[in-house]
Short mmCIF file of C-alpha atoms (C1' of nucleotides) in Angstrom, two decimals:
data_model
loop_
_atom_site.label_atom_id
_atom_site.label_comp_id
_atom_site.label_asym_id
_atom_site.label_seq_id
_atom_site.Cartn_x
_atom_site.Cartn_y
_atom_site.Cartn_z
CA MET Q 1 -4.68 36.16 -21.90
CA ALA Q 2 -6.30 32.73 -22.14
CA ARG Q 3 -8.46 31.18 -19.77
CA VAL Q 4 -7.81 28.72 -18.21
CA ARG Q 5 -9.15 25.20 -18.70
CA PRO Q 6 -9.25 22.50 -16.62
CA LEU Q 7 -7.79 19.15 -18.72
CA SER Q 8 -9.17 16.31 -18.81
CA GLY Q 9 -8.47 13.59 -17.41
CA PHE Q 10 -5.55 15.37 -15.42
CA PRO Q 11 -7.48 15.82 -11.82
CA GLU Q 12 -6.39 18.17 -9.00
CA TRP Q 13 -7.62 18.91 -5.56
CA THR Q 14 -8.04 22.07 -3.13
CA PRO Q 15 -6.04 21.80 -0.56
CA ALA Q 16 -8.51 20.42 1.27
CA GLU Q 17 -9.19 17.37 -1.30
CA ARG Q 18 -5.53 17.42 -0.75
CA ILE Q 19 -5.62 16.00 2.75
CA VAL Q 20 -8.18 13.83 2.12
CA GLU Q 21 -6.11 12.10 -1.13
CA ALA Q 22 -2.84 12.38 1.16
CA SER Q 23 -4.28 10.84 4.67
CA VAL Q 24 -5.84 7.68 2.34
CA LEU Q 25 -2.34 7.82 1.05
CA ASP Q 26 -0.45 7.91 4.70
CA SER Q 27 -3.04 5.33 5.43
CA LEU Q 28 -2.19 3.07 3.31
CA ARG Q 29 1.14 3.11 3.18
CA GLU Q 30 0.53 1.98 6.56
CA VAL Q 31 -0.41 -1.20 6.79
CA PHE Q 32 1.59 -2.51 3.90
CA GLN Q 33 4.52 -1.13 5.66
CA LEU Q 34 2.84 -3.39 8.90
CA HIS Q 35 2.95 -6.49 6.69
CA GLY Q 36 6.88 -5.70 6.52
CA PHE Q 37 6.45 -4.89 2.55
CA ALA Q 38 9.16 -2.38 1.60
CA GLU Q 39 8.51 0.60 -0.17
CA ILE Q 40 9.79 1.24 -3.25
CA GLU Q 41 9.13 3.54 -6.46
CA THR Q 42 10.82 3.67 -9.67
CA ARG Q 43 11.02 6.29 -12.93
CA ALA Q 44 8.32 8.27 -14.23
CA VAL Q 45 9.57 6.38 -17.78
CA GLU Q 46 10.69 3.03 -19.58
CA THR Q 47 12.31 2.25 -22.95
CA VAL Q 48 8.86 2.87 -25.68
CA ASP Q 49 9.41 -0.08 -27.04
CA ARG Q 50 9.81 -2.29 -23.44
CA LEU Q 51 6.38 -0.99 -22.31
CA ALA Q 52 4.75 -0.78 -25.89
CA GLY Q 53 6.02 -4.79 -25.60
CA LYS Q 54 3.18 -7.47 -26.55
CA SER Q 55 -0.53 -5.82 -25.63
CA GLU Q 56 -2.85 -3.06 -27.35
CA ALA Q 57 -2.20 -1.10 -24.90
CA ALA Q 58 0.87 0.62 -26.61
CA LYS Q 59 -2.39 2.92 -27.98
CA GLU Q 60 -2.42 4.67 -24.85
CA ILE Q 61 1.51 5.01 -23.83
CA TYR Q 62 2.44 8.73 -23.96
CA THR Q 63 5.68 8.81 -25.00
CA LEU Q 64 8.01 12.08 -23.85
CA GLY Q 65 10.63 13.90 -26.04
CA ARG Q 66 13.16 16.35 -25.76
CA LEU Q 67 11.64 18.66 -28.08
CA ASN Q 68 15.35 19.87 -30.45
CA ALA Q 69 16.16 16.15 -29.75
CA GLU Q 70 17.71 14.94 -33.02
CA GLU Q 71 16.10 12.58 -34.98
CA GLY Q 72 17.35 9.05 -33.47
CA SER Q 73 19.68 10.39 -30.91
CA GLU Q 74 18.74 9.03 -28.29
CA ALA Q 75 15.97 6.34 -26.96
CA LYS Q 76 12.53 6.58 -27.23
CA LEU Q 77 10.74 6.71 -23.73
CA GLY Q 78 7.64 6.77 -22.58
CA LEU Q 79 5.80 7.29 -19.13
CA HIS Q 80 4.88 4.45 -17.67
CA PHE Q 81 1.10 3.18 -17.36
CA ASP Q 82 0.79 1.02 -14.80
CA LEU Q 83 3.05 0.46 -11.79
CA THR Q 84 3.49 -3.90 -12.86
CA LEU Q 85 5.85 -3.71 -15.93
CA PRO Q 86 8.40 -0.66 -13.95
CA PHE Q 87 8.50 -3.63 -11.45
CA ALA Q 88 9.50 -6.27 -13.26
CA ARG Q 89 11.98 -4.16 -15.38
CA TYR Q 90 13.59 -3.30 -11.71
CA VAL Q 91 13.34 -7.03 -10.13
CA GLU Q 92 15.29 -7.94 -13.17
CA GLU Q 93 17.59 -5.12 -12.95
CA PHE Q 94 18.58 -5.37 -9.58
CA GLN Q 95 17.58 -9.05 -8.58
CA ASN Q 96 21.43 -9.80 -7.45
CA GLU Q 97 21.05 -6.93 -4.92
CA LEU Q 98 17.32 -8.30 -3.54
CA ALA Q 99 16.13 -10.63 -1.03
CA PHE Q 100 13.25 -13.32 -2.40
CA PRO Q 101 10.33 -13.83 -1.88
CA PHE Q 102 11.04 -10.12 -2.71
CA ARG Q 103 7.64 -7.99 -0.86
CA ARG Q 104 6.97 -4.20 -2.13
CA PHE Q 105 4.90 -2.21 -2.16
CA GLN Q 106 4.29 0.81 -4.87
CA ILE Q 107 2.34 4.15 -4.72
CA GLN Q 108 2.93 5.84 -7.71
CA LYS Q 109 1.37 8.09 -10.71
CA VAL Q 110 0.96 6.47 -13.57
CA TRP Q 111 -0.59 7.77 -17.19
CA ARG Q 112 -2.75 6.19 -19.79
CA GLY Q 113 -3.79 8.26 -23.01
CA GLU Q 114 -7.45 6.83 -22.31
CA ARG Q 115 -11.00 8.57 -22.93
CA PRO Q 116 -11.47 9.60 -19.55
CA GLN Q 117 -14.51 9.67 -17.33
CA GLU Q 118 -15.53 9.77 -13.43
CA GLY Q 119 -13.78 7.46 -11.79
CA ARG Q 120 -11.15 7.32 -14.97
CA TYR Q 121 -8.04 9.55 -15.15
CA ARG Q 122 -4.69 10.38 -17.66
CA GLU Q 123 -3.29 10.05 -14.69
CA PHE Q 124 -3.35 8.81 -11.37
CA TYR Q 125 -1.91 6.89 -8.39
CA GLN Q 126 -1.74 4.12 -8.31
CA ALA Q 127 -1.04 1.61 -4.65
CA ASP Q 128 0.68 -2.18 -5.89
CA ILE Q 129 1.53 -4.57 -3.44
CA ASP Q 130 3.38 -7.90 -4.66
CA VAL Q 131 5.34 -10.59 -3.21
CA VAL Q 132 7.95 -11.99 -6.22
CA ALA Q 133 9.98 -15.26 -5.94
CA ARG Q 134 12.62 -16.61 -7.81
CA GLN Q 135 11.30 -20.13 -8.56
CA THR Q 136 8.41 -21.14 -6.85
CA LEU Q 137 5.78 -19.01 -4.73
CA PRO Q 138 3.47 -20.69 -2.50
CA ALA Q 139 -0.15 -20.53 -3.14
CA HIS Q 140 -0.04 -18.59 1.03
CA ALA Q 141 0.56 -15.80 -1.18
CA ASP Q 142 -2.29 -15.93 -3.20
CA VAL Q 143 -4.10 -15.04 0.22
CA GLU Q 144 -1.94 -12.87 1.90
CA VAL Q 145 -1.28 -10.24 -1.14
CA ALA Q 146 -5.48 -10.51 -0.91
CA VAL Q 147 -5.23 -10.12 2.95
CA VAL Q 148 -3.28 -6.92 2.70
CA MET Q 149 -5.39 -5.64 0.47
CA ALA Q 150 -8.77 -6.03 2.73
CA ARG Q 151 -6.91 -4.38 5.36
CA ALA Q 152 -5.84 -1.60 3.57
CA LEU Q 153 -9.42 -0.89 2.76
CA ALA Q 154 -10.81 -1.58 5.53
CA ALA Q 155 -8.58 0.80 7.18
CA LEU Q 156 -10.08 4.11 5.11
CA PRO Q 157 -12.75 5.95 6.14
CA VAL Q 158 -15.42 4.34 3.25
CA PRO Q 159 -18.53 1.81 3.28
CA GLY Q 160 -17.19 -1.46 3.24
CA VAL Q 161 -15.69 -3.60 -0.13
CA THR Q 162 -16.21 -6.63 -1.55
CA MET Q 163 -13.27 -8.95 -2.90
CA ARG Q 164 -14.92 -11.48 -5.60
CA VAL Q 165 -12.43 -13.56 -6.10
CA ASN Q 166 -11.95 -16.27 -9.12
CA ASN Q 167 -9.28 -18.65 -10.22
CA ARG Q 168 -7.57 -19.59 -13.68
CA ARG Q 169 -6.47 -22.69 -13.03
CA LEU Q 170 -10.24 -23.21 -12.38
CA VAL Q 171 -11.04 -21.53 -14.94
CA GLU Q 172 -9.31 -23.03 -17.66
CA GLY Q 173 -9.41 -26.71 -16.53
CA PHE Q 174 -13.75 -26.48 -16.56
CA TYR Q 175 -13.13 -24.36 -20.22
CA ARG Q 176 -10.71 -27.50 -21.82
CA GLY Q 177 -12.86 -30.13 -20.30
CA VAL Q 178 -16.05 -28.83 -21.60
CA GLY Q 179 -14.22 -28.50 -25.37
CA ILE Q 180 -13.29 -24.28 -25.85
CA GLY Q 181 -10.27 -23.67 -28.01
CA ASP Q 182 -9.74 -19.90 -27.30
CA ILE Q 183 -9.81 -19.58 -23.93
CA ALA Q 184 -9.12 -16.36 -23.96
CA GLY Q 185 -11.66 -15.35 -26.20
CA ALA Q 186 -14.53 -16.57 -24.27
CA LEU Q 187 -13.08 -15.30 -21.15
CA ARG Q 188 -13.66 -12.14 -22.20
CA SER Q 189 -17.37 -12.39 -23.89
CA VAL Q 190 -18.13 -13.87 -19.89
CA ASP Q 191 -16.80 -10.93 -18.75
CA LYS Q 192 -19.04 -9.16 -19.66
CA LEU Q 193 -21.73 -10.27 -18.66
CA ASP Q 194 -22.88 -8.06 -16.13
CA LYS Q 195 -23.35 -5.62 -18.71
CA ILE Q 196 -25.29 -7.41 -21.58
CA GLY Q 197 -26.57 -10.65 -19.89
CA PRO Q 198 -26.50 -14.24 -20.17
CA ASP Q 199 -28.65 -14.00 -23.52
CA GLY Q 200 -26.00 -11.72 -25.23
CA VAL Q 201 -22.54 -13.21 -23.74
CA ARG Q 202 -24.11 -16.73 -25.24
CA THR Q 203 -24.82 -14.80 -28.84
CA GLU Q 204 -21.31 -13.98 -28.74
CA LEU Q 205 -19.44 -17.06 -27.41
CA ILE Q 206 -21.35 -18.84 -30.54
CA GLU Q 207 -20.62 -16.18 -32.39
CA GLN Q 208 -16.94 -17.73 -31.46
CA ASP Q 209 -18.01 -21.13 -33.09
CA ILE Q 210 -18.20 -22.46 -29.09
CA PRO Q 211 -21.11 -25.42 -29.21
CA GLU Q 212 -24.93 -24.58 -27.92
CA SER Q 213 -23.69 -26.71 -25.06
CA ALA Q 214 -20.34 -25.81 -23.86
CA ALA Q 215 -21.26 -22.71 -23.71
CA ALA Q 216 -24.48 -23.27 -22.11
CA ALA Q 217 -21.49 -24.59 -19.29
CA ILE Q 218 -19.42 -21.70 -18.74
CA LEU Q 219 -22.11 -19.65 -18.55
CA ASP Q 220 -23.60 -21.56 -15.66
CA LEU Q 221 -19.91 -21.83 -14.17
CA ALA Q 222 -19.87 -18.24 -14.58
CA GLN Q 223 -23.32 -17.41 -12.55
CA ILE Q 224 -21.75 -19.63 -9.31
CA SER Q 225 -20.68 -17.50 -6.64
CA ALA Q 226 -20.40 -18.07 -2.88
CA PRO Q 227 -19.02 -16.26 0.27
CA ASP Q 228 -17.55 -19.78 1.39
CA ALA Q 229 -16.31 -23.22 0.11
CA GLY Q 230 -20.05 -23.70 -0.79
CA PHE Q 231 -19.67 -23.61 -4.95
CA VAL Q 232 -17.17 -26.92 -4.88
CA ALA Q 233 -19.85 -29.30 -4.98
CA ALA Q 234 -21.40 -27.00 -7.30
CA VAL Q 235 -19.19 -26.78 -9.56
CA GLU Q 236 -18.39 -30.58 -9.15
CA ASP Q 237 -21.66 -31.47 -10.32
CA LEU Q 238 -21.87 -28.82 -13.13
CA TRP Q 239 -18.09 -30.63 -14.31
CA ALA Q 240 -19.69 -34.14 -14.56
CA SER Q 241 -22.46 -33.33 -16.03
CA SER Q 242 -20.84 -31.66 -19.10
CA THR Q 243 -17.22 -32.96 -19.83
CA THR Q 244 -17.40 -33.06 -23.19
CA VAL Q 245 -13.70 -33.94 -23.80
CA HIS Q 246 -12.61 -37.64 -24.11
CA ASP Q 247 -9.31 -37.30 -21.58
CA PRO Q 248 -10.09 -34.68 -18.93
CA ALA Q 249 -7.91 -36.04 -16.65
CA GLU Q 250 -5.44 -33.39 -17.33
CA ALA Q 251 -8.16 -30.31 -17.33
CA GLU Q 252 -9.32 -31.91 -13.91
CA GLN Q 253 -6.23 -32.19 -12.14
CA GLU Q 254 -6.13 -28.22 -13.34
CA LEU Q 255 -9.49 -27.84 -12.03
CA ARG Q 256 -8.68 -28.81 -8.77
CA ALA Q 257 -6.08 -27.31 -8.23
CA GLY Q 258 -7.49 -23.98 -9.15
CA LEU Q 259 -10.53 -25.30 -6.92
CA ALA Q 260 -8.37 -25.42 -3.74
CA GLU Q 261 -6.26 -22.56 -4.60
CA LEU Q 262 -9.33 -20.56 -4.31
CA VAL Q 263 -11.22 -22.23 -1.34
CA ALA Q 264 -8.29 -21.35 0.84
CA LEU Q 265 -8.28 -17.34 -0.71
CA VAL Q 266 -12.06 -16.55 -0.32
CA GLU Q 267 -11.51 -18.66 3.20
CA GLY Q 268 -8.14 -17.13 4.59
CA VAL Q 269 -9.09 -13.23 3.36
CA ASN Q 270 -13.01 -13.91 4.75
CA ALA Q 271 -10.67 -15.29 8.06
CA ALA Q 272 -8.91 -11.94 8.78
CA VAL Q 273 -11.60 -9.29 7.08
CA PRO Q 274 -15.04 -10.96 7.69
CA GLY Q 275 -17.31 -10.80 5.05
CA THR Q 276 -14.98 -9.23 2.12
CA ALA Q 277 -13.89 -11.88 -0.46
CA VAL Q 278 -17.04 -13.96 -2.46
CA ALA Q 279 -15.74 -16.85 -5.06
CA ASP Q 280 -17.54 -15.43 -8.09
CA LEU Q 281 -16.67 -17.55 -11.02
CA ARG Q 282 -17.43 -14.68 -13.71
CA ILE Q 283 -14.63 -11.99 -12.79
CA ALA Q 284 -12.30 -12.66 -15.56
CA ARG Q 285 -10.58 -9.98 -15.58
CA GLY Q 286 -8.93 -8.52 -18.90
CA LEU Q 287 -4.79 -9.06 -18.84
CA ASP Q 288 -4.65 -11.98 -20.27
CA TYR Q 289 -0.64 -13.05 -17.99
CA TYR Q 290 -2.99 -14.03 -14.83
CA THR Q 291 -2.18 -17.57 -14.69
CA GLY Q 292 -3.98 -18.02 -11.44
CA SER Q 293 -6.31 -16.47 -8.72
CA VAL Q 294 -7.48 -13.03 -10.21
CA TYR Q 295 -9.12 -10.24 -7.98
CA GLU Q 296 -11.60 -7.44 -8.71
CA THR Q 297 -12.71 -5.38 -5.44
CA PHE Q 298 -16.01 -3.07 -5.07
CA LEU Q 299 -16.56 -0.08 -3.14
CA THR Q 300 -20.22 -1.21 -1.75
CA GLY Q 301 -22.74 1.38 -2.56
CA HIS Q 302 -20.14 2.37 -5.65
CA GLU Q 303 -20.44 -0.68 -7.71
CA ASP Q 304 -20.71 1.32 -10.76
CA LEU Q 305 -17.13 2.35 -9.94
CA GLY Q 306 -16.42 -0.32 -11.73
CA SER Q 307 -13.32 -2.07 -9.98
CA ILE Q 308 -10.93 0.11 -7.17
CA CYS Q 309 -8.51 -2.87 -6.18
CA SER Q 310 -7.81 -5.48 -8.35
CA GLY Q 311 -4.79 -7.86 -9.42
CA GLY Q 312 -3.77 -11.87 -9.76
CA ARG Q 313 -1.30 -14.38 -10.30
CA TYR Q 314 1.63 -14.24 -12.79
CA ASP Q 315 3.84 -17.36 -13.39
CA SER Q 316 6.39 -14.76 -14.06
CA LEU Q 317 7.26 -11.92 -13.95
CA VAL Q 318 9.96 -11.12 -16.24
CA ALA Q 319 10.19 -12.36 -19.99
CA GLY Q 320 12.48 -15.07 -19.54
CA GLY Q 321 11.06 -16.72 -17.03
CA GLY Q 322 11.17 -17.31 -13.70
CA PHE Q 323 10.40 -15.58 -10.93
CA PRO Q 324 6.62 -15.79 -10.34
CA GLY Q 325 4.60 -13.84 -8.34
CA VAL Q 326 0.94 -12.00 -7.15
CA GLY Q 327 0.13 -8.77 -6.51
CA MET Q 328 -2.96 -6.16 -6.24
CA SER Q 329 -2.94 -2.63 -7.63
CA ILE Q 330 -5.13 0.20 -6.34
CA GLY Q 331 -6.87 3.14 -8.23
CA VAL Q 332 -6.43 5.91 -5.53
CA SER Q 333 -7.47 8.20 -6.87
CA ARG Q 334 -10.34 6.57 -8.90
CA LEU Q 335 -11.73 6.06 -5.02
CA VAL Q 336 -9.99 9.08 -3.45
CA SER Q 337 -12.28 11.47 -6.27
CA ARG Q 338 -15.30 8.90 -5.79
CA MET Q 339 -15.12 10.26 -1.39
CA LEU Q 340 -14.83 13.46 -2.60
CA GLY Q 341 -17.68 13.50 -5.07
CA ALA Q 342 -20.07 10.91 -3.10
CA GLY Q 343 -19.74 13.29 -0.12
CA LEU Q 344 -17.92 10.44 1.89
CA VAL Q 345 -15.95 12.57 3.48
CA ARG Q 346 -14.29 15.60 3.96
CA ALA Q 347 -11.28 17.41 5.50
CA SER Q 348 -11.92 19.17 9.16
CA ARG Q 349 -10.13 22.27 7.47
CA PRO Q 350 -7.87 23.36 4.37
CA VAL Q 351 -5.07 24.13 6.30
CA PRO Q 352 -2.62 22.99 9.20
CA THR Q 353 -2.84 25.88 10.72
CA ALA Q 354 -4.18 25.24 14.30
CA VAL Q 355 -3.31 29.17 15.46
CA LEU Q 356 -3.48 31.91 13.30
CA VAL Q 357 -1.57 34.98 15.72
CA ALA Q 358 -3.25 38.15 15.09
CA VAL Q 359 -0.62 41.34 14.59
CA THR Q 360 -1.95 43.95 16.54
CA ASP Q 361 0.23 46.36 14.80
CA GLU Q 362 2.92 46.19 12.55
CA ALA Q 363 5.57 47.37 15.65
CA SER Q 364 4.83 44.55 17.68
CA ARG Q 365 4.48 42.10 14.32
CA ALA Q 366 8.10 39.58 16.59
CA THR Q 367 5.52 39.60 19.07
CA SER Q 368 3.16 38.16 17.25
CA VAL Q 369 6.06 35.44 16.10
CA ARG Q 370 7.74 34.96 18.84
CA ILE Q 371 4.34 33.66 20.00
CA ALA Q 372 3.71 30.99 16.83
CA ASP Q 373 7.43 30.33 17.40
CA ALA Q 374 6.36 28.74 21.01
CA LEU Q 375 3.35 27.05 20.16
CA ARG Q 376 5.81 26.07 16.93
CA GLY Q 377 8.36 24.79 19.27
CA ARG Q 378 5.72 22.55 20.83
CA ARG Q 379 4.28 20.63 17.63
CA ILE Q 380 1.52 22.91 17.22
CA ALA Q 381 1.21 24.33 13.78
CA ALA Q 382 0.56 28.83 14.18
CA GLU Q 383 1.04 31.36 11.75
CA VAL Q 384 1.08 35.02 11.63
CA ALA Q 385 -1.78 36.73 10.11
CA PRO Q 386 -0.64 38.92 6.90
CA SER Q 387 -1.83 41.79 8.43
CA ALA Q 388 -2.40 43.93 11.40
CA ALA Q 389 -6.50 44.67 9.54
CA LYS Q 390 -8.51 45.28 11.97
CA PHE Q 391 -9.04 42.02 14.92
CA GLY Q 392 -12.56 41.33 13.32
CA LYS Q 393 -10.97 41.39 10.02
CA GLN Q 394 -8.34 39.12 11.39
CA ILE Q 395 -10.30 36.46 12.96
CA GLN Q 396 -12.28 36.42 9.04
CA TYR Q 397 -9.32 35.54 7.93
CA ALA Q 398 -9.39 32.41 10.23
CA ASP Q 399 -13.06 31.58 10.01
CA LYS Q 400 -12.24 31.43 5.87
CA ARG Q 401 -9.59 28.98 6.34
CA GLY Q 402 -11.25 26.95 9.40
CA ILE Q 403 -9.23 27.92 11.51
CA PRO Q 404 -10.05 27.07 14.83
CA PHE Q 405 -7.98 29.56 16.96
CA VAL Q 406 -7.43 32.96 16.93
CA TRP Q 407 -4.45 34.16 19.44
CA PHE Q 408 -4.65 37.66 20.78
CA PRO Q 409 -0.89 38.74 21.96
CA ASP Q 410 -1.19 40.91 25.03
CA ALA Q 411 -0.80 44.88 25.12
CA GLY Q 412 2.33 44.33 26.95
CA SER Q 413 3.77 47.13 28.19
CA GLY Q 414 4.45 48.56 25.36
CA ASP Q 415 8.29 48.14 25.82
CA ALA Q 416 9.72 46.76 22.40
CA GLU Q 417 11.88 44.60 23.98
CA SER Q 418 9.22 43.17 26.14
CA GLU Q 419 10.33 39.34 26.16
CA SER Q 420 5.76 38.94 27.36
CA THR Q 421 4.66 36.61 24.57
CA GLY Q 422 0.79 35.45 26.91
CA GLY Q 423 -1.85 36.66 25.46
CA GLU Q 424 -5.69 34.68 25.11
CA VAL Q 425 -6.93 32.60 22.96
CA LYS Q 426 -9.99 32.60 20.97
CA ASP Q 427 -11.61 29.67 20.23
CA ILE Q 428 -13.73 31.27 17.09
CA ARG Q 429 -16.08 28.45 16.79
CA SER Q 430 -17.68 28.97 20.36
CA GLY Q 431 -16.47 32.77 20.92
CA ASP Q 432 -15.33 31.92 24.02
CA GLN Q 433 -11.59 33.76 24.93
CA THR Q 434 -9.14 33.09 27.68
CA PRO Q 435 -6.12 34.10 28.88
CA ALA Q 436 -3.58 31.96 27.74
CA ASP Q 437 0.26 30.77 27.30
CA PRO Q 438 2.45 29.43 24.31
CA THR Q 439 4.52 27.12 26.41
CA SER Q 440 2.04 25.69 27.70
CA TRP Q 441 -1.14 26.15 25.75
CA GLU Q 442 -2.62 22.96 24.23
CA PRO Q 443 -5.93 22.81 21.74
CA PRO Q 444 -7.99 20.14 22.09
CA ALA Q 445 -6.94 16.71 19.99
CA ALA Q 446 -9.08 16.91 17.86
CA ASP Q 447 -7.95 20.64 16.84
CA LEU Q 448 -4.31 19.62 16.97
CA HIS Q 449 -4.48 18.64 12.91
CA PRO Q 450 -6.90 18.34 10.27
CA ARG Q 451 -8.71 15.64 10.84
CA ILE Q 452 -10.98 13.15 8.41
CA VAL Q 453 -14.31 13.25 8.80
CA PRO Q 454 -17.74 12.87 7.54
CA ALA Q 455 -19.56 14.97 4.49
CA ASP Q 456 -22.65 16.63 5.80
"C1'" G Z 1 -10.56 4.87 -31.04
"C1'" U Z 2 -16.91 5.38 -32.19
"C1'" G Z 3 -20.90 8.07 -30.91
"C1'" G Z 4 -23.92 11.62 -27.63
"C1'" C Z 5 -24.69 16.25 -25.75
"C1'" U Z 6 -22.77 20.79 -23.88
"C1'" A Z 7 -19.56 25.59 -23.66
"C1'" U Z 8 -22.76 33.16 -20.90
"C1'" A Z 9 -19.05 36.77 -14.67
"C1'" G Z 10 -14.37 33.10 -9.87
"C1'" C Z 11 -18.46 29.38 -8.79
"C1'" U Z 12 -23.64 27.38 -10.55
"C1'" C Z 13 -26.83 29.27 -14.33
"C1'" A Z 14 -30.96 32.39 -17.02
"C1'" G Z 15 -31.06 34.88 -21.73
"C1'" G Z 16 -38.65 32.16 -26.98
"C1'" U Z 17 -39.31 33.54 -33.70
"C1'" G Z 18 -31.96 38.39 -34.52
"C1'" G Z 19 -32.39 44.49 -32.07
"C1'" U Z 20 -26.05 45.65 -27.93
"C1'" A Z 21 -25.97 40.51 -21.28
"C1'" G Z 22 -29.04 39.47 -16.01
"C1'" A Z 23 -29.79 36.11 -11.47
"C1'" G Z 24 -27.47 33.91 -7.11
"C1'" C Z 25 -24.09 32.67 -4.36
"C1'" A Z 26 -18.36 34.39 -3.66
"C1'" C Z 27 -15.52 38.97 -3.76
"C1'" C Z 28 -14.83 45.18 -1.58
"C1'" U Z 29 -16.70 48.78 1.09
"C1'" C Z 30 -19.14 51.31 4.64
"C1'" G Z 31 -23.17 50.82 8.42
"C1'" U Z 32 -20.13 48.76 12.86
"C1'" U Z 33 -12.85 53.95 13.89
"C1'" G Z 34 -9.20 46.80 16.57
"C1'" U Z 35 -13.19 40.78 18.83
"C1'" G Z 36 -16.04 38.09 13.32
"C1'" G Z 37 -20.43 34.94 11.39
"C1'" U Z 38 -25.99 37.43 10.86
"C1'" C Z 39 -28.44 41.73 8.38
"C1'" G Z 40 -29.37 45.95 5.15
"C1'" A Z 41 -27.00 49.63 1.97
"C1'" G Z 42 -23.41 50.46 -2.26
"C1'" G Z 43 -19.31 48.87 -5.60
"C1'" G Z 44 -16.12 46.16 -8.97
"C1'" G Z 45 -16.17 42.30 -12.20
"C1'" G Z 46 -18.00 39.42 -19.10
"C1'" U Z 47 -14.33 40.99 -26.27
"C1'" C Z 48 -20.96 35.31 -24.51
"C1'" G Z 49 -14.81 29.02 -25.29
"C1'" C Z 50 -12.31 30.22 -30.45
"C1'" G Z 51 -11.98 31.32 -36.35
"C1'" G Z 52 -15.69 32.78 -40.53
"C1'" G Z 53 -20.42 33.37 -42.45
"C1'" U Z 54 -25.33 35.20 -43.81
"C1'" U Z 55 -27.80 39.96 -41.64
"C1'" C Z 56 -28.63 46.93 -41.71
"C1'" A Z 57 -28.08 44.03 -36.84
"C1'" A Z 58 -25.34 37.77 -33.94
"C1'" G Z 59 -25.07 35.09 -27.02
"C1'" U Z 60 -28.99 33.96 -30.66
"C1'" C Z 61 -28.90 31.08 -36.75
"C1'" C Z 62 -25.48 28.91 -40.09
"C1'" C Z 63 -20.04 26.25 -41.14
"C1'" G Z 64 -15.66 24.88 -38.96
"C1'" U Z 65 -12.06 23.67 -34.38
"C1'" U Z 66 -11.58 23.95 -29.97
"C1'" A Z 67 -12.54 22.47 -25.02
"C1'" G Z 68 -15.07 20.12 -21.47
"C1'" C Z 69 -19.24 15.90 -19.89
"C1'" C Z 70 -21.76 11.29 -20.96
"C1'" A Z 71 -22.11 6.68 -23.53
"C1'" C Z 72 -19.36 2.40 -25.85
"C1'" C Z 73 -14.40 0.40 -26.26
"C1'" C Z 74 -10.84 -0.65 -22.33
"C1'" C Z 75 -9.46 -0.50 -17.15
"C1'" A Z 76 -7.83 1.86 -11.30
#
RNA sequence: GUGGCUAUAGCUCAGGUGGUAGAGCACCUCGUUGUGGUCGAGGGGGUCGCGGGUUCAAGUCCCGUUAGCCACCCCA
């Protein structure tokens, strides 16, 4: 028989790890719903031509087909690689049934055929929220989406996060004002600032035929950051000293609009979750459909992991125009894998069971089942021991699974028809054992369900 | 897609210059005959990723292949 080997990039968790992941998913869902976002789920597949669309993301798409499908007999399908594109299709398709602005969240697996690494998977969960309008979407939606995500992340058992935000209008206005034609290309280089440093970026920019003075100006811009409106004066000063085009009025208008939006964003997020947002004018985001606010979020002390929650503002969700929106996406699998891998948290036990009901002998298994049912009827998770092994073995069974309590049924009268459901319950951690009645006994609240606890 | 490293028991890993495979942990049994964890004794478990080559002899050397890890690219 072939050896079982993990498939790279397709993570699978143990039951205890899954409890951590599920609790993260539950927590996110709760915060999203609390802010009035409606849940949708889209199918896992889209047609390949729609998925492949524009970018070079096409290479990452997993295609799907029947083994014996006839040539050309069916539409080519692919697994979605994010939740935004399926959402766009969904909005287009259901536009007459949705009320706008439409606020939705979506938590699903996505698939990308990339080379996996730590925190980079081929199959992973994303948790998206978006607000989409029909014609125009006010800028306060940009703030709201970021606030919801900041709160969602703050509710998780992780160190704090820093949300680095920027604004494309600001950057594009500035870039045009210093005479840069290929804004996307320049942004791409500026985005590498952390990795290759200012000199590296300068070299790349000059290779793109950007004048040295302009390269210097946008590098200076990229190095501005502030946790409040303090960046505005710095940008204005830089603008005044580096504008080179003849008529910068239009560019300046964009710059100022972007500045205002960015100030509102930083201040809005920090008012809701203090210390979270930082205006960082180097944040570029590779995706070219963003047109306003852009966001990247880093886990404090785990910046090497990359962004765990990113997104931005886009002019038009669908090809024909209209439907402006703003959205962010949490890389849940990336986040959870680090939480587990770095020992930030663990589950208090890998099974839901709070009580193992021991079986005295197979003849009286029914008594044990009755006790377990009495507990279950009161929402206390219970299971019956798999065999009437020696009590020591049955305790060991519970111990290995982290089940905190073992219930020993009464020896009883020996009458198989006896209604007796009493016995003694033992806390196997302390060894304390006391008589108890399954119609009234309760475990401590902390033992009722598996909990997420700090790892040792 | 590009480059580097790795592959031996369920897990983590030892196995100079070729000589027929080991440890720790985990698992099972017993000591302890229906109340666990400690301790002690014993036990099961590996065609050394796969295919080929060199050799009297390959876990070890060579070639190929597959898979995994890391970095780049890109991104959650």
